[in-house]
């Protein structure tokens, strides 16, 4: 379990979100067996996506953060619900790189250059899609650029994942501070000044600092109130039905060939690695079920049109 603190400066100039995501990152390591650099990259994306999820308004809303870079790690995707529960994967979990020139895990190199796609499903017909270029691939900077360019929200973002020599995550966490319209200049200057304190945020969590103590550093000299704290975790929402439906997107010819060769089709969920197996009769059942549901939807639509 991880905890997110949500707060607001008393003058209404800025909001703050803080998470200690160590447990989420360790669950990702367990599922995806990531290399140290892949752990840092995926861990940072999971951490920030969880925070971004808590800015959604309604139950059923979700947000997908997709780094589509050309680095050795391949694409990284994380999805969060509106309460900050998050799941994700990295295309090449075993990809690794030497430490960068500053002696740090080379997340920017592993991610590479490309685009950052943020998709918000907020229950409307079309989801909101924001696309920006990946600036450094270090994740936090890219997210700040996304907010500035795509949502016009000045944002301070700090993310960190500390990987122990045994490959586990010893500490991980993140902070997002966002300015609200008509922010007071003094508050903005103080936030900018404090931001350097957050440059080694995973070390602060490793030293045992709480979310509250991190918020105190980020907002030193500024009065603020804690709005609430919420408990979040790495959580997958896959089901046999959902995985089966994805299989139906293969052509009948492809399905027939696979079943002819293997008798049983095994599919692993890309987020939690749970295995689902389907034989020919299962596929037939899925197909009929989908047909029935499509017909029902059609007749509902028709009666709605009348
Ligand atoms: Zn799953």
PDB file of C-alpha atoms and ligand atoms in Angstrom:
ATOM      1  CA  UNK A   1       0.000   0.000   0.000  1.00  0.00           C
ATOM      2  CA  UNK A   2       1.167   3.513  -0.790  1.00  0.00           C
ATOM      3  CA  UNK A   3      -0.266   6.809   0.369  1.00  0.00           C
ATOM      4  CA  UNK A   4      -0.967  10.047  -1.507  1.00  0.00           C
ATOM      5  CA  UNK A   5      -1.206  13.383   0.309  1.00  0.00           C
ATOM      6  CA  UNK A   6      -3.269  16.110  -1.338  1.00  0.00           C
ATOM      7  CA  UNK A   7      -2.954  19.714  -0.197  1.00  0.00           C
ATOM      8  CA  UNK A   8      -3.607  23.314  -1.118  1.00  0.00           C
ATOM      9  CA  UNK A   9      -1.757  26.507  -0.219  1.00  0.00           C
ATOM     10  CA  UNK A  10      -3.863  28.684   2.057  1.00  0.00           C
ATOM     11  CA  UNK A  11      -3.767  31.584  -0.404  1.00  0.00           C
ATOM     12  CA  UNK A  12      -5.234  29.360  -3.143  1.00  0.00           C
ATOM     13  CA  UNK A  13      -2.153  29.737  -5.349  1.00  0.00           C
ATOM     14  CA  UNK A  14      -1.097  26.108  -5.732  1.00  0.00           C
ATOM     15  CA  UNK A  15      -2.076  22.491  -5.201  1.00  0.00           C
ATOM     16  CA  UNK A  16       0.329  19.758  -4.113  1.00  0.00           C
ATOM     17  CA  UNK A  17       0.311  15.972  -4.466  1.00  0.00           C
ATOM     18  CA  UNK A  18       2.901  13.745  -2.740  1.00  0.00           C
ATOM     19  CA  UNK A  19       3.245   9.958  -2.976  1.00  0.00           C
ATOM     20  CA  UNK A  20       5.567   7.400  -1.454  1.00  0.00           C
ATOM     21  CA  UNK A  21       5.285   4.771  -4.197  1.00  0.00           C
ATOM     22  CA  UNK A  22       7.862   2.238  -2.943  1.00  0.00           C
ATOM     23  CA  UNK A  23       5.303  -0.581  -2.659  1.00  0.00           C
ATOM     24  CA  UNK A  24       3.873   0.103  -6.122  1.00  0.00           C
ATOM     25  CA  UNK A  25       7.341  -0.051  -7.704  1.00  0.00           C
ATOM     26  CA  UNK A  26       8.242  -3.276  -5.867  1.00  0.00           C
ATOM     27  CA  UNK A  27       5.038  -4.880  -7.141  1.00  0.00           C
ATOM     28  CA  UNK A  28       5.989  -3.805 -10.686  1.00  0.00           C
ATOM     29  CA  UNK A  29       9.438  -5.418 -10.229  1.00  0.00           C
ATOM     30  CA  UNK A  30       7.814  -8.648  -9.012  1.00  0.00           C
ATOM     31  CA  UNK A  31       5.462  -8.817 -12.013  1.00  0.00           C
ATOM     32  CA  UNK A  32       7.719  -7.572 -14.811  1.00  0.00           C
ATOM     33  CA  UNK A  33      11.180  -8.670 -13.557  1.00  0.00           C
ATOM     34  CA  UNK A  34      12.643  -5.350 -14.648  1.00  0.00           C
ATOM     35  CA  UNK A  35      16.354  -4.475 -14.936  1.00  0.00           C
ATOM     36  CA  UNK A  36      17.493  -1.624 -12.622  1.00  0.00           C
ATOM     37  CA  UNK A  37      17.164   1.055 -15.337  1.00  0.00           C
ATOM     38  CA  UNK A  38      13.796  -0.324 -16.478  1.00  0.00           C
ATOM     39  CA  UNK A  39      12.661  -0.321 -12.826  1.00  0.00           C
ATOM     40  CA  UNK A  40      13.537   3.371 -12.549  1.00  0.00           C
ATOM     41  CA  UNK A  41      11.828   4.256 -15.839  1.00  0.00           C
ATOM     42  CA  UNK A  42       8.634   2.249 -15.288  1.00  0.00           C
ATOM     43  CA  UNK A  43       8.628   3.188 -11.584  1.00  0.00           C
ATOM     44  CA  UNK A  44       8.699   6.910 -12.330  1.00  0.00           C
ATOM     45  CA  UNK A  45       5.892   6.557 -14.893  1.00  0.00           C
ATOM     46  CA  UNK A  46       3.754   4.523 -12.456  1.00  0.00           C
ATOM     47  CA  UNK A  47       4.419   7.055  -9.687  1.00  0.00           C
ATOM     48  CA  UNK A  48       3.399  10.104 -11.705  1.00  0.00           C
ATOM     49  CA  UNK A  49       0.427   8.379 -13.342  1.00  0.00           C
ATOM     50  CA  UNK A  50      -0.959   7.499  -9.910  1.00  0.00           C
ATOM     51  CA  UNK A  51      -0.721  11.185  -8.893  1.00  0.00           C
ATOM     52  CA  UNK A  52      -2.298  12.327 -12.167  1.00  0.00           C
ATOM     53  CA  UNK A  53      -5.139   9.832 -11.662  1.00  0.00           C
ATOM     54  CA  UNK A  54      -6.185  11.563  -8.450  1.00  0.00           C
ATOM     55  CA  UNK A  55      -6.869  14.783 -10.405  1.00  0.00           C
ATOM     56  CA  UNK A  56      -9.701  13.048 -12.298  1.00  0.00           C
ATOM     57  CA  UNK A  57     -13.154  13.903 -11.042  1.00  0.00           C
ATOM     58  CA  UNK A  58     -15.470  10.942 -11.294  1.00  0.00           C
ATOM     59  CA  UNK A  59     -15.599   7.258 -10.574  1.00  0.00           C
ATOM     60  CA  UNK A  60     -15.022   5.383 -13.822  1.00  0.00           C
ATOM     61  CA  UNK A  61     -12.599   8.039 -15.158  1.00  0.00           C
ATOM     62  CA  UNK A  62      -9.122   6.832 -16.058  1.00  0.00           C
ATOM     63  CA  UNK A  63      -5.857   8.223 -17.380  1.00  0.00           C
ATOM     64  CA  UNK A  64      -3.220   6.553 -19.576  1.00  0.00           C
ATOM     65  CA  UNK A  65       0.315   7.895 -19.736  1.00  0.00           C
ATOM     66  CA  UNK A  66       2.226   6.455 -22.663  1.00  0.00           C
ATOM     67  CA  UNK A  67       5.902   7.187 -23.350  1.00  0.00           C
ATOM     68  CA  UNK A  68       6.498   6.190 -26.960  1.00  0.00           C
ATOM     69  CA  UNK A  69      10.253   6.660 -27.145  1.00  0.00           C
ATOM     70  CA  UNK A  70      12.833   5.050 -29.434  1.00  0.00           C
ATOM     71  CA  UNK A  71      15.188   3.952 -26.616  1.00  0.00           C
ATOM     72  CA  UNK A  72      16.076   0.353 -25.732  1.00  0.00           C
ATOM     73  CA  UNK A  73      13.273   0.136 -23.174  1.00  0.00           C
ATOM     74  CA  UNK A  74      10.589   0.554 -25.833  1.00  0.00           C
ATOM     75  CA  UNK A  75       7.184   1.958 -24.972  1.00  0.00           C
ATOM     76  CA  UNK A  76       6.136   2.487 -21.366  1.00  0.00           C
ATOM     77  CA  UNK A  77       2.468   2.629 -20.452  1.00  0.00           C
ATOM     78  CA  UNK A  78       0.748   3.245 -17.128  1.00  0.00           C
ATOM     79  CA  UNK A  79      -2.969   3.527 -16.421  1.00  0.00           C
ATOM     80  CA  UNK A  80      -4.558   4.936 -13.274  1.00  0.00           C
ATOM     81  CA  UNK A  81      -8.118   5.096 -12.002  1.00  0.00           C
ATOM     82  CA  UNK A  82      -9.537   8.249 -10.397  1.00  0.00           C
ATOM     83  CA  UNK A  83      -8.380   7.111  -6.949  1.00  0.00           C
ATOM     84  CA  UNK A  84      -4.738   6.695  -8.026  1.00  0.00           C
ATOM     85  CA  UNK A  85      -4.645   2.903  -8.271  1.00  0.00           C
ATOM     86  CA  UNK A  86      -2.221   2.191 -11.060  1.00  0.00           C
ATOM     87  CA  UNK A  87      -0.919  -0.540 -13.369  1.00  0.00           C
ATOM     88  CA  UNK A  88       1.632  -0.496 -16.163  1.00  0.00           C
ATOM     89  CA  UNK A  89       4.286  -2.188 -18.235  1.00  0.00           C
ATOM     90  CA  UNK A  90       7.475  -1.522 -20.159  1.00  0.00           C
ATOM     91  CA  UNK A  91       7.936  -3.145 -23.550  1.00  0.00           C
ATOM     92  CA  UNK A  92      11.475  -4.428 -22.896  1.00  0.00           C
ATOM     93  CA  UNK A  93      11.736  -4.999 -19.137  1.00  0.00           C
ATOM     94  CA  UNK A  94      15.196  -6.585 -19.335  1.00  0.00           C
ATOM     95  CA  UNK A  95      16.749  -3.704 -21.295  1.00  0.00           C
ATOM     96  CA  UNK A  96      19.463  -1.975 -19.254  1.00  0.00           C
ATOM     97  CA  UNK A  97      22.099   0.705 -19.821  1.00  0.00           C
ATOM     98  CA  UNK A  98      25.349   1.747 -18.092  1.00  0.00           C
ATOM     99  CA  UNK A  99      25.051   4.584 -15.564  1.00  0.00           C
ATOM    100  CA  UNK A 100      24.958   8.044 -17.149  1.00  0.00           C
ATOM    101  CA  UNK A 101      27.683  10.711 -16.850  1.00  0.00           C
ATOM    102  CA  UNK A 102      26.263  11.812 -13.470  1.00  0.00           C
ATOM    103  CA  UNK A 103      26.495   8.251 -12.104  1.00  0.00           C
ATOM    104  CA  UNK A 104      22.686   7.775 -12.213  1.00  0.00           C
ATOM    105  CA  UNK A 105      20.477   5.161 -13.836  1.00  0.00           C
ATOM    106  CA  UNK A 106      20.123   6.324 -17.452  1.00  0.00           C
ATOM    107  CA  UNK A 107      16.326   6.597 -17.663  1.00  0.00           C
ATOM    108  CA  UNK A 108      16.535   9.265 -20.383  1.00  0.00           C
ATOM    109  CA  UNK A 109      18.655   6.957 -22.529  1.00  0.00           C
ATOM    110  CA  UNK A 110      16.364   3.971 -21.972  1.00  0.00           C
ATOM    111  CA  UNK A 111      13.271   5.996 -22.948  1.00  0.00           C
ATOM    112  CA  UNK A 112      14.874   7.833 -25.902  1.00  0.00           C
ATOM    113  CA  UNK A 113      13.082  10.412 -28.028  1.00  0.00           C
ATOM    114  CA  UNK A 114       9.549  10.327 -29.361  1.00  0.00           C
ATOM    115  CA  UNK A 115       6.164  11.377 -28.045  1.00  0.00           C
ATOM    116  CA  UNK A 116       4.360  11.384 -24.730  1.00  0.00           C
ATOM    117  CA  UNK A 117       0.675  10.595 -25.189  1.00  0.00           C
ATOM    118  CA  UNK A 118      -1.729  11.285 -22.340  1.00  0.00           C
ATOM    119  CA  UNK A 119      -5.268   9.989 -22.736  1.00  0.00           C
ATOM    120  CA  UNK A 120      -7.992  10.881 -20.241  1.00  0.00           C
ATOM    121  CA  UNK A 121     -11.223   8.933 -20.348  1.00  0.00           C
ATOM    122  CA  UNK A 122     -13.626  11.208 -18.509  1.00  0.00           C
ATOM    123  CA  UNK A 123     -16.863   9.530 -19.512  1.00  0.00           C
ATOM    124  CA  UNK A 124     -17.462  11.661 -22.593  1.00  0.00           C
ATOM    125  CA  UNK A 125     -17.895  10.353 -26.114  1.00  0.00           C
ATOM    126  CA  UNK A 126     -14.314  11.103 -27.112  1.00  0.00           C
ATOM    127  CA  UNK A 127     -11.439  10.830 -24.646  1.00  0.00           C
ATOM    128  CA  UNK A 128      -9.151  13.833 -24.111  1.00  0.00           C
ATOM    129  CA  UNK A 129      -5.817  13.250 -25.877  1.00  0.00           C
ATOM    130  CA  UNK A 130      -2.688  15.357 -25.264  1.00  0.00           C
ATOM    131  CA  UNK A 131       0.494  14.706 -27.241  1.00  0.00           C
ATOM    132  CA  UNK A 132       3.830  16.376 -26.583  1.00  0.00           C
ATOM    133  CA  UNK A 133       7.408  15.584 -27.549  1.00  0.00           C
ATOM    134  CA  UNK A 134       9.593  13.738 -25.068  1.00  0.00           C
ATOM    135  CA  UNK A 135      12.087  16.382 -23.909  1.00  0.00           C
ATOM    136  CA  UNK A 136      14.651  14.458 -21.864  1.00  0.00           C
ATOM    137  CA  UNK A 137      13.069  11.049 -21.267  1.00  0.00           C
ATOM    138  CA  UNK A 138      13.731  11.533 -17.543  1.00  0.00           C
ATOM    139  CA  UNK A 139       9.915  11.476 -17.072  1.00  0.00           C
ATOM    140  CA  UNK A 140       9.450  14.311 -14.508  1.00  0.00           C
ATOM    141  CA  UNK A 141      10.599  17.017 -16.924  1.00  0.00           C
ATOM    142  CA  UNK A 142       8.495  15.500 -19.714  1.00  0.00           C
ATOM    143  CA  UNK A 143       5.391  15.569 -17.522  1.00  0.00           C
ATOM    144  CA  UNK A 144       6.010  19.247 -16.615  1.00  0.00           C
ATOM    145  CA  UNK A 145       6.317  20.050 -20.338  1.00  0.00           C
ATOM    146  CA  UNK A 146       3.118  18.107 -21.034  1.00  0.00           C
ATOM    147  CA  UNK A 147       1.171  20.127 -18.457  1.00  0.00           C
ATOM    148  CA  UNK A 148       2.609  23.436 -19.669  1.00  0.00           C
ATOM    149  CA  UNK A 149       2.019  22.828 -23.364  1.00  0.00           C
ATOM    150  CA  UNK A 150      -1.077  20.666 -23.385  1.00  0.00           C
ATOM    151  CA  UNK A 151      -3.055  21.921 -20.394  1.00  0.00           C
ATOM    152  CA  UNK A 152      -1.419  25.354 -19.861  1.00  0.00           C
ATOM    153  CA  UNK A 153      -0.786  24.546 -16.182  1.00  0.00           C
ATOM    154  CA  UNK A 154       2.613  25.608 -14.745  1.00  0.00           C
ATOM    155  CA  UNK A 155       3.820  22.477 -12.950  1.00  0.00           C
ATOM    156  CA  UNK A 156       6.734  21.425 -10.778  1.00  0.00           C
ATOM    157  CA  UNK A 157       7.256  17.669 -10.958  1.00  0.00           C
ATOM    158  CA  UNK A 158       9.848  15.603  -9.058  1.00  0.00           C
ATOM    159  CA  UNK A 159      10.096  11.813  -9.311  1.00  0.00           C
ATOM    160  CA  UNK A 160      12.635   9.338  -7.996  1.00  0.00           C
ATOM    161  CA  UNK A 161      13.199   5.601  -7.786  1.00  0.00           C
ATOM    162  CA  UNK A 162      16.109   4.243  -5.751  1.00  0.00           C
ATOM    163  CA  UNK A 163      17.146   0.720  -6.784  1.00  0.00           C
ATOM    164  CA  UNK A 164      19.040  -1.402  -4.233  1.00  0.00           C
ATOM    165  CA  UNK A 165      22.020  -3.608  -5.237  1.00  0.00           C
ATOM    166  CA  UNK A 166      19.728  -6.674  -5.071  1.00  0.00           C
ATOM    167  CA  UNK A 167      17.426  -5.138  -7.717  1.00  0.00           C
ATOM    168  CA  UNK A 168      14.600  -4.280  -5.338  1.00  0.00           C
ATOM    169  CA  UNK A 169      13.299  -0.738  -4.881  1.00  0.00           C
ATOM    170  CA  UNK A 170      14.474   0.737  -1.579  1.00  0.00           C
ATOM    171  CA  UNK A 171      12.482   3.955  -1.990  1.00  0.00           C
ATOM    172  CA  UNK A 172      10.368   5.679  -4.613  1.00  0.00           C
ATOM    173  CA  UNK A 173       8.112   8.665  -4.688  1.00  0.00           C
ATOM    174  CA  UNK A 174       6.984  11.829  -6.367  1.00  0.00           C
ATOM    175  CA  UNK A 175       5.604  15.331  -6.035  1.00  0.00           C
ATOM    176  CA  UNK A 176       3.440  17.404  -8.358  1.00  0.00           C
ATOM    177  CA  UNK A 177       2.851  21.090  -7.553  1.00  0.00           C
ATOM    178  CA  UNK A 178       0.538  23.006  -9.860  1.00  0.00           C
ATOM    179  CA  UNK A 179      -0.188  26.722  -9.965  1.00  0.00           C
ATOM    180  CA  UNK A 180      -3.806  27.797  -9.948  1.00  0.00           C
ATOM    181  CA  UNK A 181      -5.039  30.839 -11.912  1.00  0.00           C
ATOM    182  CA  UNK A 182      -3.978  34.188 -10.366  1.00  0.00           C
ATOM    183  CA  UNK A 183      -1.296  32.600  -8.175  1.00  0.00           C
ATOM    184  CA  UNK A 184       0.422  35.059  -5.820  1.00  0.00           C
ATOM    185  CA  UNK A 185       3.925  36.010  -6.950  1.00  0.00           C
ATOM    186  CA  UNK A 186       5.512  35.407  -3.533  1.00  0.00           C
ATOM    187  CA  UNK A 187       4.144  31.874  -3.460  1.00  0.00           C
ATOM    188  CA  UNK A 188       5.373  31.162  -6.993  1.00  0.00           C
ATOM    189  CA  UNK A 189       8.880  32.387  -6.121  1.00  0.00           C
ATOM    190  CA  UNK A 190       8.971  30.280  -2.933  1.00  0.00           C
ATOM    191  CA  UNK A 191       7.869  27.152  -4.845  1.00  0.00           C
ATOM    192  CA  UNK A 192      10.581  27.741  -7.452  1.00  0.00           C
ATOM    193  CA  UNK A 193      13.196  28.229  -4.745  1.00  0.00           C
ATOM    194  CA  UNK A 194      12.138  25.068  -2.882  1.00  0.00           C
ATOM    195  CA  UNK A 195      12.088  22.910  -6.026  1.00  0.00           C
ATOM    196  CA  UNK A 196      15.840  22.217  -5.815  1.00  0.00           C
ATOM    197  CA  UNK A 197      15.242  20.526  -2.430  1.00  0.00           C
ATOM    198  CA  UNK A 198      13.281  17.851  -4.287  1.00  0.00           C
ATOM    199  CA  UNK A 199      15.993  16.902  -6.784  1.00  0.00           C
ATOM    200  CA  UNK A 200      16.863  13.745  -4.808  1.00  0.00           C
ATOM    201  CA  UNK A 201      13.361  12.870  -3.742  1.00  0.00           C
ATOM    202  CA  UNK A 202      13.863   9.088  -3.539  1.00  0.00           C
ATOM    203  CA  UNK A 203      16.728   9.693  -1.067  1.00  0.00           C
ATOM    204  CA  UNK A 204      14.409  11.779   1.106  1.00  0.00           C
ATOM    205  CA  UNK A 205      11.933   8.902   1.236  1.00  0.00           C
ATOM    206  CA  UNK A 206      14.825   6.465   1.862  1.00  0.00           C
ATOM    207  CA  UNK A 207      15.779   8.587   4.873  1.00  0.00           C
ATOM    208  CA  UNK A 208      12.294   7.911   6.224  1.00  0.00           C
ATOM    209  CA  UNK A 209      10.613  11.243   5.519  1.00  0.00           C
ATOM    210  CA  UNK A 210       6.812  11.091   5.389  1.00  0.00           C
ATOM    211  CA  UNK A 211       4.613  12.560   2.639  1.00  0.00           C
ATOM    212  CA  UNK A 212       3.869  15.397   5.038  1.00  0.00           C
ATOM    213  CA  UNK A 213       7.558  16.143   5.647  1.00  0.00           C
ATOM    214  CA  UNK A 214       8.200  16.155   1.882  1.00  0.00           C
ATOM    215  CA  UNK A 215       5.289  18.587   1.412  1.00  0.00           C
ATOM    216  CA  UNK A 216       6.788  20.749   4.177  1.00  0.00           C
ATOM    217  CA  UNK A 217      10.059  20.945   2.188  1.00  0.00           C
ATOM    218  CA  UNK A 218       8.300  21.622  -1.125  1.00  0.00           C
ATOM    219  CA  UNK A 219       6.166  24.361   0.435  1.00  0.00           C
ATOM    220  CA  UNK A 220       8.657  25.749   2.967  1.00  0.00           C
ATOM    221  CA  UNK A 221       7.687  29.316   3.864  1.00  0.00           C
ATOM    222  CA  UNK A 222       4.149  28.884   2.495  1.00  0.00           C
ATOM    223  CA  UNK A 223       1.040  28.169   4.601  1.00  0.00           C
ATOM    224  CA  UNK A 224      -0.850  25.155   3.327  1.00  0.00           C
ATOM    225  CA  UNK A 225      -3.565  22.723   4.367  1.00  0.00           C
ATOM    226  CA  UNK A 226      -3.648  18.980   3.825  1.00  0.00           C
ATOM    227  CA  UNK A 227      -6.864  18.303   1.968  1.00  0.00           C
ATOM    228  CA  UNK A 228      -6.796  14.497   2.420  1.00  0.00           C
ATOM    229  CA  UNK A 229      -4.649  11.369   2.249  1.00  0.00           C
ATOM    230  CA  UNK A 230      -5.639   8.354   0.167  1.00  0.00           C
ATOM    231  CA  UNK A 231      -4.327   4.823   0.038  1.00  0.00           C
ATOM    232  CA  UNK A 232      -3.352   3.517  -3.399  1.00  0.00           C
ATOM    233  CA  UNK A 233      -1.800   0.350  -4.811  1.00  0.00           C
ATOM    234  CA  UNK A 234      -0.659  -1.420  -7.949  1.00  0.00           C
ATOM    235  CA  UNK A 235      -3.932  -2.836  -9.156  1.00  0.00           C
ATOM    236  CA  UNK A 236      -4.869  -4.631 -12.352  1.00  0.00           C
ATOM    237  CA  UNK A 237      -8.447  -4.698 -13.609  1.00  0.00           C
ATOM    238  CA  UNK A 238      -8.118  -7.543 -16.103  1.00  0.00           C
ATOM    239  CA  UNK A 239     -10.747 -10.251 -16.360  1.00  0.00           C
ATOM    240  CA  UNK A 240     -11.245 -13.381 -18.413  1.00  0.00           C
ATOM    241  CA  UNK A 241     -13.940 -11.579 -20.358  1.00  0.00           C
ATOM    242  CA  UNK A 242     -11.776  -8.564 -21.170  1.00  0.00           C
ATOM    243  CA  UNK A 243      -8.808 -10.698 -22.266  1.00  0.00           C
ATOM    244  CA  UNK A 244     -11.164 -12.905 -24.320  1.00  0.00           C
ATOM    245  CA  UNK A 245     -12.576  -9.858 -26.060  1.00  0.00           C
ATOM    246  CA  UNK A 246      -9.092  -8.759 -27.032  1.00  0.00           C
ATOM    247  CA  UNK A 247      -8.549 -12.187 -28.604  1.00  0.00           C
ATOM    248  CA  UNK A 248     -11.604 -11.709 -30.787  1.00  0.00           C
ATOM    249  CA  UNK A 249      -9.857  -8.806 -32.473  1.00  0.00           C
ATOM    250  CA  UNK A 250      -7.633 -11.419 -34.173  1.00  0.00           C
ATOM    251  CA  UNK A 251      -9.055 -12.652 -37.461  1.00  0.00           C
ATOM    252  CA  UNK A 252     -10.975 -15.984 -37.370  1.00  0.00           C
ATOM    253  CA  UNK A 253      -8.272 -17.367 -39.656  1.00  0.00           C
ATOM    254  CA  UNK A 254      -5.495 -16.441 -37.196  1.00  0.00           C
ATOM    255  CA  UNK A 255      -7.459 -17.877 -34.269  1.00  0.00           C
ATOM    256  CA  UNK A 256      -8.129 -21.097 -36.191  1.00  0.00           C
ATOM    257  CA  UNK A 257      -4.438 -21.521 -37.030  1.00  0.00           C
ATOM    258  CA  UNK A 258      -3.289 -20.975 -33.452  1.00  0.00           C
ATOM    259  CA  UNK A 259      -5.887 -23.355 -32.041  1.00  0.00           C
ATOM    260  CA  UNK A 260      -5.102 -25.972 -34.690  1.00  0.00           C
ATOM    261  CA  UNK A 261      -1.454 -25.936 -33.671  1.00  0.00           C
ATOM    262  CA  UNK A 262      -1.791 -25.519 -29.893  1.00  0.00           C
ATOM    263  CA  UNK A 263      -5.320 -26.725 -28.985  1.00  0.00           C
ATOM    264  CA  UNK A 264      -5.302 -24.193 -26.136  1.00  0.00           C
ATOM    265  CA  UNK A 265      -4.478 -20.505 -26.417  1.00  0.00           C
ATOM    266  CA  UNK A 266      -2.601 -19.036 -23.485  1.00  0.00           C
ATOM    267  CA  UNK A 267      -2.658 -15.276 -23.016  1.00  0.00           C
ATOM    268  CA  UNK A 268      -0.891 -13.338 -20.286  1.00  0.00           C
ATOM    269  CA  UNK A 269      -2.218 -10.004 -19.082  1.00  0.00           C
ATOM    270  CA  UNK A 270       0.401  -7.399 -20.014  1.00  0.00           C
ATOM    271  CA  UNK A 271      -0.152  -5.498 -16.762  1.00  0.00           C
ATOM    272  CA  UNK A 272      -0.160  -8.276 -14.122  1.00  0.00           C
ATOM    273  CA  UNK A 273       1.113 -11.345 -16.050  1.00  0.00           C
ATOM    274  CA  UNK A 274      -1.892 -13.432 -14.993  1.00  0.00           C
ATOM    275  CA  UNK A 275      -2.396 -16.299 -17.447  1.00  0.00           C
ATOM    276  CA  UNK A 276      -5.719 -16.977 -19.143  1.00  0.00           C
ATOM    277  CA  UNK A 277      -6.292 -19.995 -21.406  1.00  0.00           C
ATOM    278  CA  UNK A 278      -8.984 -20.531 -24.001  1.00  0.00           C
ATOM    279  CA  UNK A 279      -9.777 -23.585 -26.142  1.00  0.00           C
ATOM    280  CA  UNK A 280     -11.847 -23.682 -29.331  1.00  0.00           C
ATOM    281  CA  UNK A 281     -15.144 -24.056 -27.453  1.00  0.00           C
ATOM    282  CA  UNK A 282     -14.280 -21.054 -25.222  1.00  0.00           C
ATOM    283  CA  UNK A 283     -13.575 -18.896 -28.278  1.00  0.00           C
ATOM    284  CA  UNK A 284     -16.868 -19.949 -29.845  1.00  0.00           C
ATOM    285  CA  UNK A 285     -18.696 -19.033 -26.629  1.00  0.00           C
ATOM    286  CA  UNK A 286     -16.969 -15.625 -26.498  1.00  0.00           C
ATOM    287  CA  UNK A 287     -17.910 -14.948 -30.084  1.00  0.00           C
ATOM    288  CA  UNK A 288     -21.587 -15.773 -29.479  1.00  0.00           C
ATOM    289  CA  UNK A 289     -21.643 -13.690 -26.304  1.00  0.00           C
ATOM    290  CA  UNK A 290     -20.197 -10.690 -28.142  1.00  0.00           C
ATOM    291  CA  UNK A 291     -22.666 -11.119 -31.008  1.00  0.00           C
ATOM    292  CA  UNK A 292     -25.567 -11.171 -28.536  1.00  0.00           C
ATOM    293  CA  UNK A 293     -24.324  -8.043 -26.749  1.00  0.00           C
ATOM    294  CA  UNK A 294     -23.790  -6.213 -30.044  1.00  0.00           C
ATOM    295  CA  UNK A 295     -27.350  -7.061 -31.107  1.00  0.00           C
ATOM    296  CA  UNK A 296     -28.717  -5.836 -27.775  1.00  0.00           C
ATOM    297  CA  UNK A 297     -26.755  -2.594 -28.139  1.00  0.00           C
ATOM    298  CA  UNK A 298     -28.090  -2.193 -31.671  1.00  0.00           C
ATOM    299  CA  UNK A 299     -31.710  -2.621 -30.618  1.00  0.00           C
ATOM    300  CA  UNK A 300     -31.195  -0.227 -27.664  1.00  0.00           C
ATOM    301  CA  UNK A 301     -29.755   2.323 -30.059  1.00  0.00           C
ATOM    302  CA  UNK A 302     -32.704   1.877 -32.427  1.00  0.00           C
ATOM    303  CA  UNK A 303     -35.271   2.300 -29.676  1.00  0.00           C
ATOM    304  CA  UNK A 304     -33.307   5.327 -28.468  1.00  0.00           C
ATOM    305  CA  UNK A 305     -33.464   6.856 -31.948  1.00  0.00           C
ATOM    306  CA  UNK A 306     -37.253   6.551 -32.130  1.00  0.00           C
TER     307      UNK A 306
HETATM  308 ZN1  LIG B   1      -4.062  -8.136 -15.299  1.00  0.00          ZN
END
